[in-house]
Amino acid sequence: MAVDVRLTGLTKRYGDFTAVDAIDLEVRQGEFFTMLGPSGSGKTTTLKMIAGFERPDAGTVELGGEDVSGLAPYARSVNTVFQDYALFPHMSVEENIEYGLTITKVPKAERVKRRAEALEMVRLEGHGNRKPSELSGGQRQRVALARAIVNRPRVLLLDEPLGALDLKLREQMQVELKQIQGEVGITFIYVTHDQDEALTMSDRIAVFNEGRIEQASSPRDLYEHPANEFVAGFVGISNAIERDGRKLTIRPEKIRIVRDGIPADGLITETGKVTEIAYVGMVTRVKVDLDKGGSVQAAVQNTESEAEPGGRVGEEVVVGWRPEHAVSIQGETSKSVQPEERET
Ligand code: ATP
């Protein structure tokens, strides 16, 4: 598939501090691409350089094969949706949506048609005459989205657009946003620090850490095959243990507490002692200190057949996992190994 956005060696410094450190990245046409990472890892700065709000100190931004690094924001075929909606309070929903088209002098008939389409797209038909203050948070965010979509940008940048919403609405909007993206076919680059949100919506995710990308791959690949300890720990709960000089990570749901009568065929088993048990609804989390060193957390399904799936604190247990679920990881993050490599 064609590449829509290409970042090459993209770098941003603030004084001595490097906020974005020589990033290379390709986002494909029509992709829902997420930048995930902790606060301060450089996601927003990268987004701003794609939009043109920040100038890179080095490297280039290409949109549809054209180097736009020197172009002003309005001259790039991108639109940005921010967390704080930034709707005009004195304008109606329709006027807000139409605003960008008025600026670019799109004829009235075309404006009316496109704004109606955009309203329908975000499921706000019949709300066009309301003021933003007469809408819920989720509805306002959808107006902000419609206002961006109506301009038909090549790429839509979204910076934590659901950050201000409560959890239920947020989860509902995640599904809606993904659907809308599929319908309009615009490339989305989405910034979040919420791993569940990233896993739910994205075709691919780039995990940021200290201005660098640790790994960029599909949600499944990221979760099942994290490249290093940072990714393993940031996306989901990771159990990192060292065996035979190798660092391994095993996801909690892949670890079983092996009991009498439960076959352990094909499993790697180890003995240990239960140190913590936490009931969390769907699963019980059981922490086991392993006799060979290190500890792991197992997520045991709370099926009705087991009254106490996790056992008791202090109990000696056998835990097991399939060999392919113990994933080999680098012990250090790429941040700590790459600077030397780049200098040589
Ligand atoms: P968050 O999830 O908190 O928004 P982020 O990953 O988007 O974080 P950025 O906003 O890109 O992070 O910031 C990256 C780093 O650059 C941070 O340490 C931040 O303090 C710093 N930074 C960002 N903008 C500026 C600026 N204008 N001047 C100085 N430092 C800045």
mmCIF file of C-alpha atoms and ligand atoms in Angstrom:
data_model
loop_
_atom_site.group_PDB
_atom_site.id
_atom_site.type_symbol
_atom_site.label_atom_id
_atom_site.label_comp_id
_atom_site.label_asym_id
_atom_site.label_seq_id
_atom_site.Cartn_x
_atom_site.Cartn_y
_atom_site.Cartn_z
ATOM 1 C CA MET A 1 0.000 0.000 0.000
ATOM 2 C CA ALA A 2 1.151 3.538 -0.729
ATOM 3 C CA VAL A 3 3.011 5.453 1.942
ATOM 4 C CA ASP A 4 1.111 8.577 3.027
ATOM 5 C CA VAL A 5 3.458 9.978 5.650
ATOM 6 C CA ARG A 6 7.201 9.407 5.748
ATOM 7 C CA LEU A 7 9.389 10.753 8.538
ATOM 8 C CA THR A 8 13.128 10.534 7.990
ATOM 9 C CA GLY A 9 15.625 11.315 10.728
ATOM 10 C CA LEU A 10 13.082 13.665 12.270
ATOM 11 C CA THR A 11 14.606 15.528 15.202
ATOM 12 C CA LYS A 12 13.470 18.295 17.549
ATOM 13 C CA ARG A 13 15.602 19.864 20.258
ATOM 14 C CA TYR A 14 14.644 22.360 22.931
ATOM 15 C CA GLY A 15 17.980 23.789 24.043
ATOM 16 C CA ASP A 16 20.142 20.838 25.111
ATOM 17 C CA PHE A 17 17.156 18.552 25.397
ATOM 18 C CA THR A 18 16.265 16.272 22.489
ATOM 19 C CA ALA A 19 12.484 15.818 22.511
ATOM 20 C CA VAL A 20 12.370 13.807 19.269
ATOM 21 C CA ASP A 21 15.497 11.904 18.359
ATOM 22 C CA ALA A 22 16.044 11.002 14.679
ATOM 23 C CA ILE A 23 12.760 9.200 14.099
ATOM 24 C CA ASP A 24 12.169 7.157 10.937
ATOM 25 C CA LEU A 25 8.592 6.151 10.268
ATOM 26 C CA GLU A 26 6.238 5.280 7.409
ATOM 27 C CA VAL A 27 2.466 5.481 7.732
ATOM 28 C CA ARG A 28 0.451 3.862 4.960
ATOM 29 C CA GLN A 29 -2.538 5.298 3.174
ATOM 30 C CA GLY A 30 -5.781 4.652 5.039
ATOM 31 C CA GLU A 31 -4.025 3.358 8.113
ATOM 32 C CA PHE A 32 -5.183 3.984 11.680
ATOM 33 C CA PHE A 33 -1.753 4.615 13.136
ATOM 34 C CA THR A 34 -1.199 5.299 16.822
ATOM 35 C CA MET A 35 1.697 6.894 18.636
ATOM 36 C CA LEU A 36 1.709 5.448 22.128
ATOM 37 C CA GLY A 37 4.054 6.298 24.961
ATOM 38 C CA PRO A 38 4.432 7.807 28.405
ATOM 39 C CA SER A 39 4.082 11.514 29.102
ATOM 40 C CA GLY A 40 6.971 13.482 27.645
ATOM 41 C CA SER A 41 8.126 10.778 25.220
ATOM 42 C CA GLY A 42 7.802 13.044 22.166
ATOM 43 C CA LYS A 43 4.447 12.044 20.648
ATOM 44 C CA THR A 44 2.878 15.503 20.506
ATOM 45 C CA THR A 45 6.099 17.091 19.289
ATOM 46 C CA THR A 46 6.208 14.570 16.430
ATOM 47 C CA LEU A 47 2.575 15.302 15.605
ATOM 48 C CA LYS A 48 3.265 19.046 15.597
ATOM 49 C CA MET A 49 6.142 18.578 13.149
ATOM 50 C CA ILE A 50 3.850 16.605 10.817
ATOM 51 C CA ALA A 51 1.233 19.366 11.084
ATOM 52 C CA GLY A 52 3.827 22.110 10.616
ATOM 53 C CA PHE A 53 3.344 23.804 14.007
ATOM 54 C CA GLU A 54 6.932 22.947 14.944
ATOM 55 C CA ARG A 55 10.015 23.116 12.696
ATOM 56 C CA PRO A 56 12.321 20.087 12.855
ATOM 57 C CA ASP A 57 15.986 20.695 13.701
ATOM 58 C CA ALA A 58 16.893 17.849 11.370
ATOM 59 C CA GLY A 59 15.144 15.382 9.106
ATOM 60 C CA THR A 60 12.151 15.602 6.809
ATOM 61 C CA VAL A 61 8.378 15.149 6.709
ATOM 62 C CA GLU A 62 6.899 13.818 3.471
ATOM 63 C CA LEU A 63 3.177 13.755 2.727
ATOM 64 C CA GLY A 64 2.150 11.663 -0.265
ATOM 65 C CA GLY A 65 5.741 11.612 -1.473
ATOM 66 C CA GLU A 66 6.196 15.402 -1.294
ATOM 67 C CA ASP A 67 8.680 16.946 1.140
ATOM 68 C CA VAL A 68 6.568 19.424 3.126
ATOM 69 C CA SER A 69 9.163 20.190 5.822
ATOM 70 C CA GLY A 70 9.379 23.816 4.751
ATOM 71 C CA LEU A 71 5.644 24.407 4.256
ATOM 72 C CA ALA A 72 3.335 26.285 6.617
ATOM 73 C CA PRO A 73 0.553 24.289 8.373
ATOM 74 C CA TYR A 74 -2.213 25.607 6.092
ATOM 75 C CA ALA A 75 -0.281 24.538 3.004
ATOM 76 C CA ARG A 76 -0.199 20.883 4.127
ATOM 77 C CA SER A 77 -3.014 18.447 3.497
ATOM 78 C CA VAL A 78 -3.419 17.654 7.182
ATOM 79 C CA ASN A 79 -5.913 18.624 9.847
ATOM 80 C CA THR A 80 -5.556 18.284 13.588
ATOM 81 C CA VAL A 81 -8.158 17.396 16.212
ATOM 82 C CA PHE A 82 -7.140 18.336 19.737
ATOM 83 C CA GLN A 83 -8.382 17.178 23.111
ATOM 84 C CA ASP A 84 -9.951 20.531 23.962
ATOM 85 C CA TYR A 85 -12.275 20.581 20.907
ATOM 86 C CA ALA A 86 -11.586 24.277 20.213
ATOM 87 C CA LEU A 87 -15.052 24.856 18.763
ATOM 88 C CA PHE A 88 -16.296 28.398 18.259
ATOM 89 C CA PRO A 89 -18.855 28.842 21.071
ATOM 90 C CA HIS A 90 -20.920 31.543 19.335
ATOM 91 C CA MET A 91 -21.350 29.501 16.135
ATOM 92 C CA SER A 92 -23.825 26.683 15.560
ATOM 93 C CA VAL A 93 -22.663 23.134 14.935
ATOM 94 C CA GLU A 94 -23.192 23.615 11.195
ATOM 95 C CA GLU A 95 -21.276 26.898 11.132
ATOM 96 C CA ASN A 96 -18.427 25.312 13.065
ATOM 97 C CA ILE A 97 -18.214 22.441 10.603
ATOM 98 C CA GLU A 98 -18.452 24.720 7.594
ATOM 99 C CA TYR A 99 -15.878 27.195 8.823
ATOM 100 C CA GLY A 100 -12.854 25.688 7.071
ATOM 101 C CA LEU A 101 -14.735 25.522 3.775
ATOM 102 C CA THR A 102 -15.699 29.194 4.061
ATOM 103 C CA ILE A 103 -12.038 30.124 4.535
ATOM 104 C CA THR A 104 -11.000 28.152 1.439
ATOM 105 C CA LYS A 105 -13.901 29.772 -0.483
ATOM 106 C CA VAL A 106 -15.750 26.591 -1.365
ATOM 107 C CA PRO A 107 -19.081 27.619 -3.072
ATOM 108 C CA LYS A 108 -22.201 27.638 -0.867
ATOM 109 C CA ALA A 109 -23.998 24.678 -2.493
ATOM 110 C CA GLU A 110 -20.908 22.489 -2.133
ATOM 111 C CA ARG A 111 -20.447 23.634 1.479
ATOM 112 C CA VAL A 112 -24.007 22.673 2.410
ATOM 113 C CA LYS A 113 -23.612 19.263 0.798
ATOM 114 C CA ARG A 114 -20.323 18.496 2.472
ATOM 115 C CA ARG A 115 -21.394 19.681 5.898
ATOM 116 C CA ALA A 116 -24.535 17.494 5.686
ATOM 117 C CA GLU A 117 -22.362 14.509 4.784
ATOM 118 C CA ALA A 118 -19.986 15.244 7.650
ATOM 119 C CA LEU A 119 -22.874 15.595 10.137
ATOM 120 C CA GLU A 120 -24.239 12.266 9.008
ATOM 121 C CA MET A 121 -20.806 10.691 9.220
ATOM 122 C CA VAL A 122 -20.477 11.593 12.901
ATOM 123 C CA ARG A 123 -24.144 10.731 13.554
ATOM 124 C CA LEU A 124 -25.233 14.235 14.505
ATOM 125 C CA GLU A 125 -28.003 14.773 11.942
ATOM 126 C CA GLY A 126 -30.654 17.020 13.483
ATOM 127 C CA HIS A 127 -28.136 18.735 15.792
ATOM 128 C CA GLY A 128 -26.804 21.188 13.192
ATOM 129 C CA ASN A 129 -28.485 24.271 14.666
ATOM 130 C CA ARG A 130 -27.365 23.749 18.237
ATOM 131 C CA LYS A 131 -24.586 25.655 19.911
ATOM 132 C CA PRO A 132 -21.598 23.690 21.286
ATOM 133 C CA SER A 133 -22.788 24.471 24.839
ATOM 134 C CA GLU A 134 -25.960 22.489 24.097
ATOM 135 C CA LEU A 135 -24.024 19.305 23.352
ATOM 136 C CA SER A 136 -22.461 16.593 25.489
ATOM 137 C CA GLY A 137 -18.690 16.106 25.599
ATOM 138 C CA GLY A 138 -18.841 13.193 23.182
ATOM 139 C CA GLN A 139 -21.040 15.140 20.776
ATOM 140 C CA ARG A 140 -18.675 18.115 20.871
ATOM 141 C CA GLN A 141 -15.763 15.859 20.078
ATOM 142 C CA ARG A 142 -17.705 14.500 17.113
ATOM 143 C CA VAL A 143 -18.306 18.056 15.862
ATOM 144 C CA ALA A 144 -14.561 18.660 16.094
ATOM 145 C CA LEU A 145 -14.034 15.506 14.056
ATOM 146 C CA ALA A 146 -16.648 16.517 11.458
ATOM 147 C CA ARG A 147 -15.016 19.925 11.160
ATOM 148 C CA ALA A 148 -11.716 18.254 10.324
ATOM 149 C CA ILE A 149 -13.131 15.574 8.002
ATOM 150 C CA VAL A 150 -15.117 18.101 5.963
ATOM 151 C CA ASN A 151 -11.865 19.548 4.615
ATOM 152 C CA ARG A 152 -10.983 16.107 3.227
ATOM 153 C CA PRO A 153 -7.378 16.169 4.366
ATOM 154 C CA ARG A 154 -4.984 13.473 3.254
ATOM 155 C CA VAL A 155 -4.080 12.863 6.878
ATOM 156 C CA LEU A 156 -5.943 13.566 10.107
ATOM 157 C CA LEU A 157 -3.866 14.070 13.247
ATOM 158 C CA LEU A 158 -5.609 13.422 16.548
ATOM 159 C CA ASP A 159 -3.946 14.401 19.833
ATOM 160 C CA GLU A 160 -5.600 12.581 22.751
ATOM 161 C CA PRO A 161 -9.025 13.536 21.360
ATOM 162 C CA LEU A 162 -10.901 11.426 23.900
ATOM 163 C CA GLY A 163 -8.806 12.449 26.894
ATOM 164 C CA ALA A 164 -11.495 14.633 28.465
ATOM 165 C CA LEU A 165 -14.270 12.047 28.300
ATOM 166 C CA ASP A 166 -15.294 9.647 31.043
ATOM 167 C CA LEU A 167 -14.411 5.979 30.626
ATOM 168 C CA LYS A 168 -17.750 4.686 29.289
ATOM 169 C CA LEU A 169 -18.111 7.423 26.705
ATOM 170 C CA ARG A 170 -14.469 7.100 25.837
ATOM 171 C CA GLU A 171 -14.850 3.400 25.083
ATOM 172 C CA GLN A 172 -17.937 4.055 22.980
ATOM 173 C CA MET A 173 -16.160 6.823 21.060
ATOM 174 C CA GLN A 174 -13.167 4.547 20.435
ATOM 175 C CA VAL A 175 -15.394 2.153 18.531
ATOM 176 C CA GLU A 176 -17.158 4.999 16.708
ATOM 177 C CA LEU A 177 -13.934 6.728 15.737
ATOM 178 C CA LYS A 178 -12.554 3.527 14.299
ATOM 179 C CA GLN A 179 -15.768 2.980 12.305
ATOM 180 C CA ILE A 180 -15.772 6.547 11.017
ATOM 181 C CA GLN A 181 -12.134 6.235 9.984
ATOM 182 C CA GLY A 182 -12.973 3.083 8.023
ATOM 183 C CA GLU A 183 -15.829 4.882 6.279
ATOM 184 C CA VAL A 184 -13.945 8.044 5.282
ATOM 185 C CA GLY A 185 -10.723 6.205 4.406
ATOM 186 C CA ILE A 186 -8.530 9.084 5.627
ATOM 187 C CA THR A 187 -5.190 8.193 7.211
ATOM 188 C CA PHE A 188 -5.401 8.753 10.984
ATOM 189 C CA ILE A 189 -2.391 9.430 13.170
ATOM 190 C CA TYR A 190 -3.575 9.188 16.725
ATOM 191 C CA VAL A 191 -1.694 10.143 19.895
ATOM 192 C CA THR A 192 -2.483 8.524 23.228
ATOM 193 C CA HIS A 193 -0.788 7.313 26.393
ATOM 194 C CA ASP A 194 -3.586 4.795 26.981
ATOM 195 C CA GLN A 195 -2.510 1.325 25.899
ATOM 196 C CA ASP A 196 -6.032 -0.144 25.854
ATOM 197 C CA GLU A 197 -7.180 2.638 23.568
ATOM 198 C CA ALA A 198 -4.217 2.027 21.264
ATOM 199 C CA LEU A 199 -4.776 -1.726 21.143
ATOM 200 C CA THR A 200 -8.520 -1.325 20.476
ATOM 201 C CA MET A 201 -8.341 1.102 17.585
ATOM 202 C CA SER A 202 -5.072 0.831 15.729
ATOM 203 C CA ASP A 203 -3.893 -0.963 12.636
ATOM 204 C CA ARG A 204 -0.368 -0.281 13.847
ATOM 205 C CA ILE A 205 1.152 1.280 16.937
ATOM 206 C CA ALA A 206 4.505 2.995 17.429
ATOM 207 C CA VAL A 207 5.709 2.859 21.033
ATOM 208 C CA PHE A 208 7.595 6.030 21.971
ATOM 209 C CA ASN A 209 10.148 6.296 24.740
ATOM 210 C CA GLU A 210 12.404 9.292 25.385
ATOM 211 C CA GLY A 211 12.025 10.688 21.891
ATOM 212 C CA ARG A 212 12.616 7.416 20.072
ATOM 213 C CA ILE A 213 10.421 4.671 18.665
ATOM 214 C CA GLU A 214 11.008 1.375 20.454
ATOM 215 C CA GLN A 215 8.790 -0.695 18.163
ATOM 216 C CA ALA A 216 6.181 -0.110 15.457
ATOM 217 C CA SER A 217 3.867 -2.997 14.657
ATOM 218 C CA SER A 218 0.330 -4.360 14.821
ATOM 219 C CA PRO A 219 -1.394 -4.491 18.236
ATOM 220 C CA ARG A 220 -1.168 -8.270 18.277
ATOM 221 C CA ASP A 221 2.498 -8.336 17.356
ATOM 222 C CA LEU A 222 3.329 -5.666 19.908
ATOM 223 C CA TYR A 223 1.566 -7.573 22.649
ATOM 224 C CA GLU A 224 2.656 -11.082 21.710
ATOM 225 C CA HIS A 225 6.184 -10.236 20.561
ATOM 226 C CA PRO A 226 7.435 -7.133 22.352
ATOM 227 C CA ALA A 227 10.872 -6.172 21.098
ATOM 228 C CA ASN A 228 12.269 -5.209 24.466
ATOM 229 C CA GLU A 229 11.542 -4.799 28.139
ATOM 230 C CA PHE A 230 10.202 -1.281 27.776
ATOM 231 C CA VAL A 231 7.557 -2.315 25.234
ATOM 232 C CA ALA A 232 6.692 -5.456 27.207
ATOM 233 C CA GLY A 233 6.166 -3.377 30.334
ATOM 234 C CA PHE A 234 4.331 -0.465 28.736
ATOM 235 C CA VAL A 235 1.865 -2.508 26.708
ATOM 236 C CA GLY A 236 0.157 -4.847 29.146
ATOM 237 C CA ILE A 237 1.579 -6.459 32.241
ATOM 238 C CA SER A 238 4.859 -8.172 31.586
ATOM 239 C CA ASN A 239 6.541 -10.911 33.559
ATOM 240 C CA ALA A 240 10.240 -10.550 32.921
ATOM 241 C CA ILE A 241 12.446 -13.347 34.212
ATOM 242 C CA GLU A 242 15.970 -14.436 33.398
ATOM 243 C CA ARG A 243 16.676 -18.047 32.522
ATOM 244 C CA ASP A 244 19.931 -19.462 31.139
ATOM 245 C CA GLY A 245 21.282 -15.966 30.583
ATOM 246 C CA ARG A 246 18.277 -14.889 28.491
ATOM 247 C CA LYS A 247 15.614 -12.372 29.405
ATOM 248 C CA LEU A 248 12.110 -13.690 28.822
ATOM 249 C CA THR A 249 8.668 -12.189 29.137
ATOM 250 C CA ILE A 250 5.435 -14.129 29.593
ATOM 251 C CA ARG A 251 1.997 -12.523 29.618
ATOM 252 C CA PRO A 252 -0.072 -13.228 32.764
ATOM 253 C CA GLU A 253 -2.940 -14.908 30.890
ATOM 254 C CA LYS A 254 -0.508 -17.422 29.399
ATOM 255 C CA ILE A 255 0.589 -18.639 32.818
ATOM 256 C CA ARG A 256 -1.363 -21.458 34.407
ATOM 257 C CA ILE A 257 -1.417 -22.652 37.965
ATOM 258 C CA VAL A 258 -0.987 -26.391 37.465
ATOM 259 C CA ARG A 259 -2.998 -28.515 39.873
ATOM 260 C CA ASP A 260 -3.659 -32.204 40.336
ATOM 261 C CA GLY A 261 -5.659 -33.493 37.434
ATOM 262 C CA ILE A 262 -4.751 -30.615 35.131
ATOM 263 C CA PRO A 263 -2.473 -31.921 32.379
ATOM 264 C CA ALA A 264 0.832 -30.141 32.131
ATOM 265 C CA ASP A 265 1.688 -31.753 28.791
ATOM 266 C CA GLY A 266 3.872 -29.573 26.644
ATOM 267 C CA LEU A 267 4.207 -26.930 29.346
ATOM 268 C CA ILE A 268 7.362 -25.627 30.875
ATOM 269 C CA THR A 269 6.765 -25.910 34.605
ATOM 270 C CA GLU A 270 8.400 -24.315 37.607
ATOM 271 C CA THR A 271 7.707 -24.404 41.322
ATOM 272 C CA GLY A 272 7.128 -21.397 43.492
ATOM 273 C CA LYS A 273 5.203 -19.845 46.335
ATOM 274 C CA VAL A 274 2.101 -17.653 46.115
ATOM 275 C CA THR A 275 2.842 -14.197 47.554
ATOM 276 C CA GLU A 276 -0.160 -12.110 46.506
ATOM 277 C CA ILE A 277 -3.710 -12.750 45.377
ATOM 278 C CA ALA A 278 -6.006 -10.068 43.986
ATOM 279 C CA TYR A 279 -9.546 -10.707 42.818
ATOM 280 C CA VAL A 280 -10.325 -8.285 39.970
ATOM 281 C CA GLY A 281 -13.649 -9.505 38.595
ATOM 282 C CA MET A 282 -12.993 -11.385 35.385
ATOM 283 C CA VAL A 283 -9.710 -12.794 36.644
ATOM 284 C CA THR A 284 -7.790 -13.358 39.825
ATOM 285 C CA ARG A 285 -4.209 -12.110 39.760
ATOM 286 C CA VAL A 286 -1.809 -14.442 41.479
ATOM 287 C CA LYS A 287 1.784 -13.479 42.111
ATOM 288 C CA VAL A 288 4.201 -16.345 42.471
ATOM 289 C CA ASP A 289 7.826 -16.135 43.607
ATOM 290 C CA LEU A 290 9.656 -18.741 41.586
ATOM 291 C CA ASP A 291 12.184 -21.047 43.235
ATOM 292 C CA LYS A 292 14.577 -20.529 40.301
ATOM 293 C CA GLY A 293 14.491 -16.760 40.830
ATOM 294 C CA GLY A 294 12.228 -13.899 39.855
ATOM 295 C CA SER A 295 8.485 -13.735 40.133
ATOM 296 C CA VAL A 296 5.550 -13.928 37.757
ATOM 297 C CA GLN A 297 1.965 -12.841 37.840
ATOM 298 C CA ALA A 298 -0.664 -15.255 36.557
ATOM 299 C CA ALA A 299 -4.137 -14.114 35.509
ATOM 300 C CA VAL A 300 -6.463 -16.967 36.378
ATOM 301 C CA GLN A 301 -9.943 -16.898 34.831
ATOM 302 C CA ASN A 302 -12.723 -16.846 37.418
ATOM 303 C CA THR A 303 -14.715 -19.720 36.005
ATOM 304 C CA GLU A 304 -17.576 -21.050 38.098
ATOM 305 C CA SER A 305 -15.909 -24.427 38.453
ATOM 306 C CA GLU A 306 -13.226 -23.043 40.691
ATOM 307 C CA ALA A 307 -14.172 -21.481 43.985
ATOM 308 C CA GLU A 308 -10.660 -20.285 44.759
ATOM 309 C CA PRO A 309 -8.775 -20.231 41.468
ATOM 310 C CA GLY A 310 -5.753 -18.493 42.858
ATOM 311 C CA GLY A 311 -5.137 -20.635 45.907
ATOM 312 C CA ARG A 312 -3.825 -19.158 49.172
ATOM 313 C CA VAL A 313 -0.968 -16.840 50.011
ATOM 314 C CA GLY A 314 1.979 -18.935 51.138
ATOM 315 C CA GLU A 315 0.858 -21.988 49.152
ATOM 316 C CA GLU A 316 3.496 -23.931 47.214
ATOM 317 C CA VAL A 317 2.345 -24.171 43.588
ATOM 318 C CA VAL A 318 3.477 -25.314 40.174
ATOM 319 C CA VAL A 319 3.110 -22.800 37.362
ATOM 320 C CA GLY A 320 3.339 -23.638 33.694
ATOM 321 C CA TRP A 321 3.425 -21.984 30.297
ATOM 322 C CA ARG A 322 3.815 -23.065 26.706
ATOM 323 C CA PRO A 323 7.383 -22.658 25.450
ATOM 324 C CA GLU A 324 6.324 -20.331 22.621
ATOM 325 C CA HIS A 325 4.728 -17.938 25.132
ATOM 326 C CA ALA A 326 8.051 -17.190 26.776
ATOM 327 C CA VAL A 327 9.234 -14.427 24.458
ATOM 328 C CA SER A 328 12.877 -13.490 24.335
ATOM 329 C CA ILE A 329 13.456 -9.768 24.898
ATOM 330 C CA GLN A 330 16.397 -7.409 24.946
ATOM 331 C CA GLY A 331 17.223 -6.430 28.488
ATOM 332 C CA GLU A 332 17.838 -2.796 27.673
ATOM 333 C CA THR A 333 15.772 -0.325 25.747
ATOM 334 C CA SER A 334 17.038 0.837 22.380
ATOM 335 C CA LYS A 335 17.552 4.305 23.873
ATOM 336 C CA SER A 336 20.347 3.036 26.038
ATOM 337 C CA VAL A 337 22.146 1.094 23.309
ATOM 338 C CA GLN A 338 21.699 3.214 20.206
ATOM 339 C CA PRO A 339 23.599 6.447 20.885
ATOM 340 C CA GLU A 340 26.954 4.612 20.905
ATOM 341 C CA GLU A 341 25.956 2.677 17.801
ATOM 342 C CA ARG A 342 25.109 5.836 15.924
ATOM 343 C CA GLU A 343 28.414 7.498 16.754
ATOM 344 C CA THR A 344 30.481 4.686 15.302
HETATM 345 P P1 ATP B 1 2.170 13.941 26.779
HETATM 346 O O1 ATP B 1 1.592 12.569 26.676
HETATM 347 O O2 ATP B 1 2.367 14.376 28.199
HETATM 348 O O3 ATP B 1 1.492 14.962 25.931
HETATM 349 P P2 ATP B 1 4.270 13.705 24.774
HETATM 350 O O4 ATP B 1 4.819 12.344 24.551
HETATM 351 O O5 ATP B 1 3.294 14.201 23.795
HETATM 352 O O6 ATP B 1 3.697 13.814 26.236
HETATM 353 P P3 ATP B 1 5.806 16.008 24.078
HETATM 354 O O7 ATP B 1 4.713 16.989 24.335
HETATM 355 O O8 ATP B 1 6.123 15.703 22.674
HETATM 356 O O9 ATP B 1 5.514 14.653 24.851
HETATM 357 O O10 ATP B 1 7.103 16.519 24.816
HETATM 358 C C1 ATP B 1 8.342 15.853 24.726
HETATM 359 C C2 ATP B 1 9.348 16.548 25.607
HETATM 360 O O11 ATP B 1 9.677 17.828 25.074
HETATM 361 C C3 ATP B 1 8.858 16.812 27.027
HETATM 362 O O12 ATP B 1 9.902 16.519 27.938
HETATM 363 C C4 ATP B 1 8.519 18.271 27.043
HETATM 364 O O13 ATP B 1 8.701 18.820 28.318
HETATM 365 C C5 ATP B 1 9.475 18.839 26.034
HETATM 366 N N1 ATP B 1 8.903 20.020 25.350
HETATM 367 C C6 ATP B 1 7.809 20.033 24.567
HETATM 368 N N2 ATP B 1 7.563 21.265 24.079
HETATM 369 C C7 ATP B 1 8.538 22.056 24.570
HETATM 370 C C8 ATP B 1 8.862 23.455 24.426
HETATM 371 N N3 ATP B 1 8.122 24.275 23.676
HETATM 372 N N4 ATP B 1 9.952 23.899 25.088
HETATM 373 C C9 ATP B 1 10.722 23.076 25.838
HETATM 374 N N5 ATP B 1 10.482 21.765 26.007
HETATM 375 C C10 ATP B 1 9.410 21.260 25.389
#
